[in-house]
Amino acid sequence: MKIICSKSNLSKGVNIALKAVPSKTTMPILECILIDATANQIKFVTNDMELGIETMVDGTISEKGMIALDAKIFSEIIRKLPDNDVTIQTDDKLNTLITCEKAKFNIPGKSGEDFVYLPMIERDASITLSQFTLKEMIRQTIFSIAVNENNKLMTGELFEIKDNILRVISLDGHRISIRKIELKDQVTDKKLIVPGKTLIEVSKILSGEIESMVNISYTNNHIVFEFDNTIVVSRLIEGEYFKID
């Protein structure tokens, strides 16, 4: 594999992807960022089995291929490089050479075949919001989720669609936050409990532009956020949310 990208594009892609790299795991491959250049696009993929992120990075593919690189080491290297075009090249033994101007780094990679890809989600239904609205909804409710894991349901937020109104609800046993918004398109009623961690990370990636949209699709087990060349897939929390009314 051989790809050429600007440092700014790489930094942006790495910063987004890092949000789904686990701090502790029994599977070393999950501590990596997968660089996938097998098709006509460069994709960075990370997955901690609860939250998965795939983001497109602008650049040139000279030779197709894929490699999994240690996320921490890779991000440190990219951060220290000069602001110029960066070449990432791998050989048959998965050794990876990263060059930029006079800087050269050699790091060992792992086979991309071993990486745990994001689950394929059959999108049952979806809603569309502006990035600004979603970011605000998260900001105005996320402080009411419980921090400890004693009650798993309290560590998430309820996304309730009823009569074409989306309500986002969070509570920690002491306080409750509810934010409502009317949806433009007709959608069937649904309740989803989205992990707080997922919403915090999504909120950090969102640009918050009013004109930019986020497509949110969901099944009984997963929720998918799609925006700005990035896909975030998260498991939902199972269970019956509290009767808040």
PDB file of C-alpha atoms in Angstrom:
ATOM      1  CA  MET A   1       0.000   0.000   0.000  1.00  0.00           C
ATOM      2  CA  LYS A   2       1.136   3.529  -0.717  1.00  0.00           C
ATOM      3  CA  ILE A   3      -0.905   6.646  -0.002  1.00  0.00           C
ATOM      4  CA  ILE A   4      -0.116  10.363   0.003  1.00  0.00           C
ATOM      5  CA  CYS A   5      -2.159  12.782   2.140  1.00  0.00           C
ATOM      6  CA  SER A   6      -1.649  16.249   3.539  1.00  0.00           C
ATOM      7  CA  LYS A   7      -0.773  16.403   7.234  1.00  0.00           C
ATOM      8  CA  SER A   8      -3.934  18.403   8.019  1.00  0.00           C
ATOM      9  CA  ASN A   9      -6.201  15.766   6.426  1.00  0.00           C
ATOM     10  CA  LEU A  10      -4.373  12.970   8.259  1.00  0.00           C
ATOM     11  CA  SER A  11      -4.585  14.809  11.594  1.00  0.00           C
ATOM     12  CA  LYS A  12      -8.304  15.391  11.138  1.00  0.00           C
ATOM     13  CA  GLY A  13      -8.922  11.734  10.253  1.00  0.00           C
ATOM     14  CA  VAL A  14      -6.777  10.428  13.129  1.00  0.00           C
ATOM     15  CA  ASN A  15      -8.447  12.720  15.692  1.00  0.00           C
ATOM     16  CA  ILE A  16     -11.893  11.493  14.661  1.00  0.00           C
ATOM     17  CA  ALA A  17     -10.872   7.815  14.558  1.00  0.00           C
ATOM     18  CA  LEU A  18      -9.077   7.907  17.938  1.00  0.00           C
ATOM     19  CA  LYS A  19     -12.427   8.382  19.692  1.00  0.00           C
ATOM     20  CA  ALA A  20     -13.280   4.688  19.203  1.00  0.00           C
ATOM     21  CA  VAL A  21      -9.918   3.240  20.278  1.00  0.00           C
ATOM     22  CA  PRO A  22     -10.291   1.419  23.630  1.00  0.00           C
ATOM     23  CA  SER A  23      -7.920   2.342  26.461  1.00  0.00           C
ATOM     24  CA  LYS A  24      -7.926  -1.232  27.807  1.00  0.00           C
ATOM     25  CA  THR A  25      -8.671  -4.318  25.749  1.00  0.00           C
ATOM     26  CA  THR A  26      -7.813  -8.007  25.625  1.00  0.00           C
ATOM     27  CA  MET A  27      -7.666  -7.785  21.801  1.00  0.00           C
ATOM     28  CA  PRO A  28      -4.491  -5.915  20.733  1.00  0.00           C
ATOM     29  CA  ILE A  29      -5.818  -5.442  17.168  1.00  0.00           C
ATOM     30  CA  LEU A  30      -8.493  -3.071  18.554  1.00  0.00           C
ATOM     31  CA  GLU A  31      -5.733  -0.690  19.716  1.00  0.00           C
ATOM     32  CA  CYS A  32      -5.026  -0.031  16.035  1.00  0.00           C
ATOM     33  CA  ILE A  33      -6.350   2.315  13.375  1.00  0.00           C
ATOM     34  CA  LEU A  34      -7.143   0.424  10.184  1.00  0.00           C
ATOM     35  CA  ILE A  35      -6.027   2.323   7.093  1.00  0.00           C
ATOM     36  CA  ASP A  36      -8.117   0.903   4.270  1.00  0.00           C
ATOM     37  CA  ALA A  37      -7.112   1.948   0.749  1.00  0.00           C
ATOM     38  CA  THR A  38      -8.412  -1.161  -1.050  1.00  0.00           C
ATOM     39  CA  ALA A  39     -11.112   0.766  -2.947  1.00  0.00           C
ATOM     40  CA  ASN A  40     -10.907   4.275  -4.435  1.00  0.00           C
ATOM     41  CA  GLN A  41     -11.108   6.012  -1.064  1.00  0.00           C
ATOM     42  CA  ILE A  42      -8.854   6.173   1.983  1.00  0.00           C
ATOM     43  CA  LYS A  43     -10.756   5.140   5.097  1.00  0.00           C
ATOM     44  CA  PHE A  44      -9.654   5.156   8.730  1.00  0.00           C
ATOM     45  CA  VAL A  45     -11.581   2.637  10.831  1.00  0.00           C
ATOM     46  CA  THR A  46     -11.533   2.061  14.612  1.00  0.00           C
ATOM     47  CA  ASN A  47     -13.736  -0.143  16.758  1.00  0.00           C
ATOM     48  CA  ASP A  48     -13.938  -0.902  20.485  1.00  0.00           C
ATOM     49  CA  MET A  49     -16.833  -3.382  20.009  1.00  0.00           C
ATOM     50  CA  GLU A  50     -19.323  -0.897  21.536  1.00  0.00           C
ATOM     51  CA  LEU A  51     -18.533   2.108  19.357  1.00  0.00           C
ATOM     52  CA  GLY A  52     -17.109   2.054  15.838  1.00  0.00           C
ATOM     53  CA  ILE A  53     -15.980   4.940  13.618  1.00  0.00           C
ATOM     54  CA  GLU A  54     -15.203   5.044   9.903  1.00  0.00           C
ATOM     55  CA  THR A  55     -14.024   8.323   8.381  1.00  0.00           C
ATOM     56  CA  MET A  56     -12.887   9.217   4.848  1.00  0.00           C
ATOM     57  CA  VAL A  57      -9.540  10.958   4.403  1.00  0.00           C
ATOM     58  CA  ASP A  58      -8.730  12.981   1.282  1.00  0.00           C
ATOM     59  CA  GLY A  59      -5.544  11.848  -0.419  1.00  0.00           C
ATOM     60  CA  THR A  60      -3.979   9.968  -3.321  1.00  0.00           C
ATOM     61  CA  ILE A  61      -3.746   6.171  -3.528  1.00  0.00           C
ATOM     62  CA  SER A  62      -0.608   5.128  -5.439  1.00  0.00           C
ATOM     63  CA  GLU A  63      -0.887   1.448  -4.466  1.00  0.00           C
ATOM     64  CA  LYS A  64      -4.005  -0.123  -3.025  1.00  0.00           C
ATOM     65  CA  GLY A  65      -3.902  -2.089   0.222  1.00  0.00           C
ATOM     66  CA  MET A  66      -4.643  -1.915   3.911  1.00  0.00           C
ATOM     67  CA  ILE A  67      -2.757  -1.977   7.193  1.00  0.00           C
ATOM     68  CA  ALA A  68      -3.583  -1.764  10.895  1.00  0.00           C
ATOM     69  CA  LEU A  69      -1.250   0.569  12.834  1.00  0.00           C
ATOM     70  CA  ASP A  70      -1.010   1.139  16.580  1.00  0.00           C
ATOM     71  CA  ALA A  71      -3.318   4.138  17.071  1.00  0.00           C
ATOM     72  CA  LYS A  72      -1.314   5.793  19.840  1.00  0.00           C
ATOM     73  CA  ILE A  73       2.041   5.575  18.041  1.00  0.00           C
ATOM     74  CA  PHE A  74       0.526   6.569  14.672  1.00  0.00           C
ATOM     75  CA  SER A  75      -1.223   9.636  16.100  1.00  0.00           C
ATOM     76  CA  GLU A  76       1.966  10.750  17.927  1.00  0.00           C
ATOM     77  CA  ILE A  77       3.958  10.508  14.673  1.00  0.00           C
ATOM     78  CA  ILE A  78       1.368  12.430  12.625  1.00  0.00           C
ATOM     79  CA  ARG A  79       1.249  15.152  15.299  1.00  0.00           C
ATOM     80  CA  LYS A  80       5.013  15.719  15.087  1.00  0.00           C
ATOM     81  CA  LEU A  81       5.280  15.854  11.298  1.00  0.00           C
ATOM     82  CA  PRO A  82       5.780  19.156   9.429  1.00  0.00           C
ATOM     83  CA  ASP A  83       2.796  20.687   7.601  1.00  0.00           C
ATOM     84  CA  ASN A  84       3.261  19.069   4.225  1.00  0.00           C
ATOM     85  CA  ASP A  85       2.319  16.003   2.192  1.00  0.00           C
ATOM     86  CA  VAL A  86       2.845  12.723   4.062  1.00  0.00           C
ATOM     87  CA  THR A  87       3.578   9.410   2.329  1.00  0.00           C
ATOM     88  CA  ILE A  88       2.582   6.170   4.056  1.00  0.00           C
ATOM     89  CA  GLN A  89       4.022   3.050   2.451  1.00  0.00           C
ATOM     90  CA  THR A  90       3.902  -0.611   3.528  1.00  0.00           C
ATOM     91  CA  ASP A  91       5.915  -3.614   2.366  1.00  0.00           C
ATOM     92  CA  ASP A  92       5.121  -7.359   2.230  1.00  0.00           C
ATOM     93  CA  LYS A  93       6.209  -7.835   5.848  1.00  0.00           C
ATOM     94  CA  LEU A  94       3.738  -5.150   7.030  1.00  0.00           C
ATOM     95  CA  ASN A  95       6.537  -2.714   7.905  1.00  0.00           C
ATOM     96  CA  THR A  96       5.262   0.817   7.419  1.00  0.00           C
ATOM     97  CA  LEU A  97       7.371   3.779   6.340  1.00  0.00           C
ATOM     98  CA  ILE A  98       5.962   7.240   7.045  1.00  0.00           C
ATOM     99  CA  THR A  99       7.842  10.091   5.348  1.00  0.00           C
ATOM    100  CA  CYS A 100       7.308  13.851   5.268  1.00  0.00           C
ATOM    101  CA  GLU A 101      10.005  16.278   4.109  1.00  0.00           C
ATOM    102  CA  LYS A 102      13.132  15.151   6.049  1.00  0.00           C
ATOM    103  CA  ALA A 103      11.218  13.139   8.656  1.00  0.00           C
ATOM    104  CA  LYS A 104      11.136   9.337   8.379  1.00  0.00           C
ATOM    105  CA  PHE A 105       9.459   6.856  10.702  1.00  0.00           C
ATOM    106  CA  ASN A 106       9.406   3.072  10.494  1.00  0.00           C
ATOM    107  CA  ILE A 107       6.719   1.254  12.460  1.00  0.00           C
ATOM    108  CA  PRO A 108       5.512  -2.356  12.351  1.00  0.00           C
ATOM    109  CA  GLY A 109       1.925  -2.899  11.232  1.00  0.00           C
ATOM    110  CA  LYS A 110      -0.593  -5.692  11.585  1.00  0.00           C
ATOM    111  CA  SER A 111      -2.624  -7.406   8.900  1.00  0.00           C
ATOM    112  CA  GLY A 112      -5.823  -5.533   8.095  1.00  0.00           C
ATOM    113  CA  GLU A 113      -7.537  -8.913   7.622  1.00  0.00           C
ATOM    114  CA  ASP A 114      -7.449  -9.453  11.423  1.00  0.00           C
ATOM    115  CA  PHE A 115      -9.249  -6.191  12.152  1.00  0.00           C
ATOM    116  CA  VAL A 116     -12.784  -6.281  13.531  1.00  0.00           C
ATOM    117  CA  TYR A 117     -14.842  -4.353  10.976  1.00  0.00           C
ATOM    118  CA  LEU A 118     -17.888  -2.275  11.839  1.00  0.00           C
ATOM    119  CA  PRO A 119     -21.064  -4.369  11.882  1.00  0.00           C
ATOM    120  CA  MET A 120     -23.204  -4.220   8.742  1.00  0.00           C
ATOM    121  CA  ILE A 121     -26.403  -2.518   9.855  1.00  0.00           C
ATOM    122  CA  GLU A 122     -29.698  -3.107   8.061  1.00  0.00           C
ATOM    123  CA  ARG A 123     -31.064   0.409   8.434  1.00  0.00           C
ATOM    124  CA  ASP A 124     -34.680  -0.068   9.551  1.00  0.00           C
ATOM    125  CA  ALA A 125     -35.582   3.615   9.689  1.00  0.00           C
ATOM    126  CA  SER A 126     -33.862   6.985   9.846  1.00  0.00           C
ATOM    127  CA  ILE A 127     -34.271  10.639  10.765  1.00  0.00           C
ATOM    128  CA  THR A 128     -32.328  13.711   9.616  1.00  0.00           C
ATOM    129  CA  LEU A 129     -31.317  16.637  11.837  1.00  0.00           C
ATOM    130  CA  SER A 130     -28.988  19.573  11.386  1.00  0.00           C
ATOM    131  CA  GLN A 131     -25.595  19.151  13.066  1.00  0.00           C
ATOM    132  CA  PHE A 132     -26.284  22.288  15.089  1.00  0.00           C
ATOM    133  CA  THR A 133     -29.557  20.849  16.472  1.00  0.00           C
ATOM    134  CA  LEU A 134     -28.064  17.468  17.396  1.00  0.00           C
ATOM    135  CA  LYS A 135     -25.014  19.065  19.035  1.00  0.00           C
ATOM    136  CA  GLU A 136     -27.274  21.389  21.063  1.00  0.00           C
ATOM    137  CA  MET A 137     -29.623  18.557  22.066  1.00  0.00           C
ATOM    138  CA  ILE A 138     -26.681  16.535  23.382  1.00  0.00           C
ATOM    139  CA  ARG A 139     -25.159  19.559  25.153  1.00  0.00           C
ATOM    140  CA  GLN A 140     -28.446  20.430  26.876  1.00  0.00           C
ATOM    141  CA  THR A 141     -29.088  16.912  28.219  1.00  0.00           C
ATOM    142  CA  ILE A 142     -25.793  15.015  28.585  1.00  0.00           C
ATOM    143  CA  PHE A 143     -24.941  16.476  32.021  1.00  0.00           C
ATOM    144  CA  SER A 144     -27.923  14.611  33.524  1.00  0.00           C
ATOM    145  CA  ILE A 145     -26.671  11.097  32.776  1.00  0.00           C
ATOM    146  CA  ALA A 146     -25.233   8.978  35.589  1.00  0.00           C
ATOM    147  CA  VAL A 147     -21.448   8.631  35.588  1.00  0.00           C
ATOM    148  CA  ASN A 148     -21.171   5.316  37.444  1.00  0.00           C
ATOM    149  CA  GLU A 149     -22.190   1.990  35.933  1.00  0.00           C
ATOM    150  CA  ASN A 150     -24.494   0.926  38.828  1.00  0.00           C
ATOM    151  CA  ASN A 151     -27.537   1.442  36.651  1.00  0.00           C
ATOM    152  CA  LYS A 152     -26.608   0.946  32.986  1.00  0.00           C
ATOM    153  CA  LEU A 153     -29.822   2.621  31.733  1.00  0.00           C
ATOM    154  CA  MET A 154     -28.896   5.876  33.488  1.00  0.00           C
ATOM    155  CA  THR A 155     -25.559   6.044  31.632  1.00  0.00           C
ATOM    156  CA  GLY A 156     -27.476   6.483  28.357  1.00  0.00           C
ATOM    157  CA  GLU A 157     -30.053   8.858  26.913  1.00  0.00           C
ATOM    158  CA  LEU A 158     -33.500   7.916  25.681  1.00  0.00           C
ATOM    159  CA  PHE A 159     -34.241   8.944  22.085  1.00  0.00           C
ATOM    160  CA  GLU A 160     -38.022   8.696  21.886  1.00  0.00           C
ATOM    161  CA  ILE A 161     -39.849   9.309  18.610  1.00  0.00           C
ATOM    162  CA  LYS A 162     -43.600   9.694  19.123  1.00  0.00           C
ATOM    163  CA  ASP A 163     -46.188  11.515  16.967  1.00  0.00           C
ATOM    164  CA  ASN A 164     -43.309  12.870  14.878  1.00  0.00           C
ATOM    165  CA  ILE A 165     -41.635  14.532  17.869  1.00  0.00           C
ATOM    166  CA  LEU A 166     -38.146  13.477  18.946  1.00  0.00           C
ATOM    167  CA  ARG A 167     -37.554  13.723  22.684  1.00  0.00           C
ATOM    168  CA  VAL A 168     -34.061  13.279  24.105  1.00  0.00           C
ATOM    169  CA  ILE A 169     -34.198  12.402  27.803  1.00  0.00           C
ATOM    170  CA  SER A 170     -31.520  11.817  30.428  1.00  0.00           C
ATOM    171  CA  LEU A 171     -31.695  11.281  34.182  1.00  0.00           C
ATOM    172  CA  ASP A 172     -29.342  10.292  37.005  1.00  0.00           C
ATOM    173  CA  GLY A 173     -31.798   9.780  39.894  1.00  0.00           C
ATOM    174  CA  HIS A 174     -31.571  13.406  41.070  1.00  0.00           C
ATOM    175  CA  ARG A 175     -32.420  15.419  37.976  1.00  0.00           C
ATOM    176  CA  ILE A 176     -33.966  14.915  34.563  1.00  0.00           C
ATOM    177  CA  SER A 177     -33.376  16.753  31.276  1.00  0.00           C
ATOM    178  CA  ILE A 178     -35.770  16.635  28.345  1.00  0.00           C
ATOM    179  CA  ARG A 179     -35.286  18.317  24.974  1.00  0.00           C
ATOM    180  CA  LYS A 180     -37.933  18.121  22.234  1.00  0.00           C
ATOM    181  CA  ILE A 181     -37.845  18.793  18.516  1.00  0.00           C
ATOM    182  CA  GLU A 182     -40.435  18.328  15.792  1.00  0.00           C
ATOM    183  CA  LEU A 183     -39.269  16.132  12.913  1.00  0.00           C
ATOM    184  CA  LYS A 184     -39.845  17.245   9.317  1.00  0.00           C
ATOM    185  CA  ASP A 185     -40.480  13.806   7.828  1.00  0.00           C
ATOM    186  CA  GLN A 186     -43.069  11.276   8.940  1.00  0.00           C
ATOM    187  CA  VAL A 187     -41.394   8.562  11.066  1.00  0.00           C
ATOM    188  CA  THR A 188     -42.794   5.576  12.977  1.00  0.00           C
ATOM    189  CA  ASP A 189     -42.684   5.695  16.783  1.00  0.00           C
ATOM    190  CA  LYS A 190     -39.518   4.254  18.337  1.00  0.00           C
ATOM    191  CA  LYS A 191     -37.546   4.226  21.588  1.00  0.00           C
ATOM    192  CA  LEU A 192     -33.740   3.882  21.665  1.00  0.00           C
ATOM    193  CA  ILE A 193     -31.350   4.101  24.608  1.00  0.00           C
ATOM    194  CA  VAL A 194     -28.069   5.520  23.289  1.00  0.00           C
ATOM    195  CA  PRO A 195     -24.908   5.249  25.452  1.00  0.00           C
ATOM    196  CA  GLY A 196     -23.769   8.609  26.859  1.00  0.00           C
ATOM    197  CA  LYS A 197     -20.186   7.864  25.780  1.00  0.00           C
ATOM    198  CA  THR A 198     -21.328   7.578  22.142  1.00  0.00           C
ATOM    199  CA  LEU A 199     -23.178  10.899  22.292  1.00  0.00           C
ATOM    200  CA  ILE A 200     -20.217  12.691  23.907  1.00  0.00           C
ATOM    201  CA  GLU A 201     -17.867  11.457  21.145  1.00  0.00           C
ATOM    202  CA  VAL A 202     -20.370  12.253  18.352  1.00  0.00           C
ATOM    203  CA  SER A 203     -20.817  15.747  19.772  1.00  0.00           C
ATOM    204  CA  LYS A 204     -17.023  16.319  19.675  1.00  0.00           C
ATOM    205  CA  ILE A 205     -16.828  15.307  16.003  1.00  0.00           C
ATOM    206  CA  LEU A 206     -19.859  17.319  14.828  1.00  0.00           C
ATOM    207  CA  SER A 207     -18.957  20.648  13.243  1.00  0.00           C
ATOM    208  CA  GLY A 208     -22.224  22.139  14.526  1.00  0.00           C
ATOM    209  CA  GLU A 209     -23.088  23.895  11.258  1.00  0.00           C
ATOM    210  CA  ILE A 210     -26.779  24.689  10.766  1.00  0.00           C
ATOM    211  CA  GLU A 211     -26.587  23.844   7.032  1.00  0.00           C
ATOM    212  CA  SER A 212     -24.803  20.485   7.565  1.00  0.00           C
ATOM    213  CA  MET A 213     -27.062  17.521   8.201  1.00  0.00           C
ATOM    214  CA  VAL A 214     -26.734  14.305  10.208  1.00  0.00           C
ATOM    215  CA  ASN A 215     -28.555  11.185   9.118  1.00  0.00           C
ATOM    216  CA  ILE A 216     -29.429   8.978  12.110  1.00  0.00           C
ATOM    217  CA  SER A 217     -30.550   5.446  11.281  1.00  0.00           C
ATOM    218  CA  TYR A 218     -31.283   2.675  13.764  1.00  0.00           C
ATOM    219  CA  THR A 219     -32.242  -0.938  14.370  1.00  0.00           C
ATOM    220  CA  ASN A 220     -33.203  -2.697  17.604  1.00  0.00           C
ATOM    221  CA  ASN A 221     -29.523  -3.109  18.565  1.00  0.00           C
ATOM    222  CA  HIS A 222     -27.547  -0.334  16.846  1.00  0.00           C
ATOM    223  CA  ILE A 223     -27.662   3.354  15.985  1.00  0.00           C
ATOM    224  CA  VAL A 224     -25.712   4.900  13.082  1.00  0.00           C
ATOM    225  CA  PHE A 225     -24.766   8.588  12.718  1.00  0.00           C
ATOM    226  CA  GLU A 226     -23.648   9.661   9.209  1.00  0.00           C
ATOM    227  CA  PHE A 227     -22.225  13.141   8.524  1.00  0.00           C
ATOM    228  CA  ASP A 228     -19.230  14.870   6.884  1.00  0.00           C
ATOM    229  CA  ASN A 229     -17.693  11.687   5.372  1.00  0.00           C
ATOM    230  CA  THR A 230     -17.840  10.001   8.785  1.00  0.00           C
ATOM    231  CA  ILE A 231     -19.927   7.066  10.015  1.00  0.00           C
ATOM    232  CA  VAL A 232     -20.309   6.353  13.741  1.00  0.00           C
ATOM    233  CA  VAL A 233     -21.908   3.032  14.707  1.00  0.00           C
ATOM    234  CA  SER A 234     -22.849   2.281  18.308  1.00  0.00           C
ATOM    235  CA  ARG A 235     -24.566  -0.484  20.177  1.00  0.00           C
ATOM    236  CA  LEU A 236     -27.716   0.538  22.034  1.00  0.00           C
ATOM    237  CA  ILE A 237     -28.310  -0.116  25.740  1.00  0.00           C
ATOM    238  CA  GLU A 238     -30.848  -2.886  26.197  1.00  0.00           C
ATOM    239  CA  GLY A 239     -33.760  -2.579  28.605  1.00  0.00           C
ATOM    240  CA  GLU A 240     -36.928  -0.653  29.346  1.00  0.00           C
ATOM    241  CA  TYR A 241     -36.248   3.023  30.135  1.00  0.00           C
ATOM    242  CA  PHE A 242     -37.826   4.643  33.202  1.00  0.00           C
ATOM    243  CA  LYS A 243     -41.460   5.835  33.004  1.00  0.00           C
ATOM    244  CA  ILE A 244     -40.587   9.502  33.073  1.00  0.00           C
ATOM    245  CA  ASP A 245     -43.990  10.985  32.282  1.00  0.00           C
TER     246      ASP A 245
END
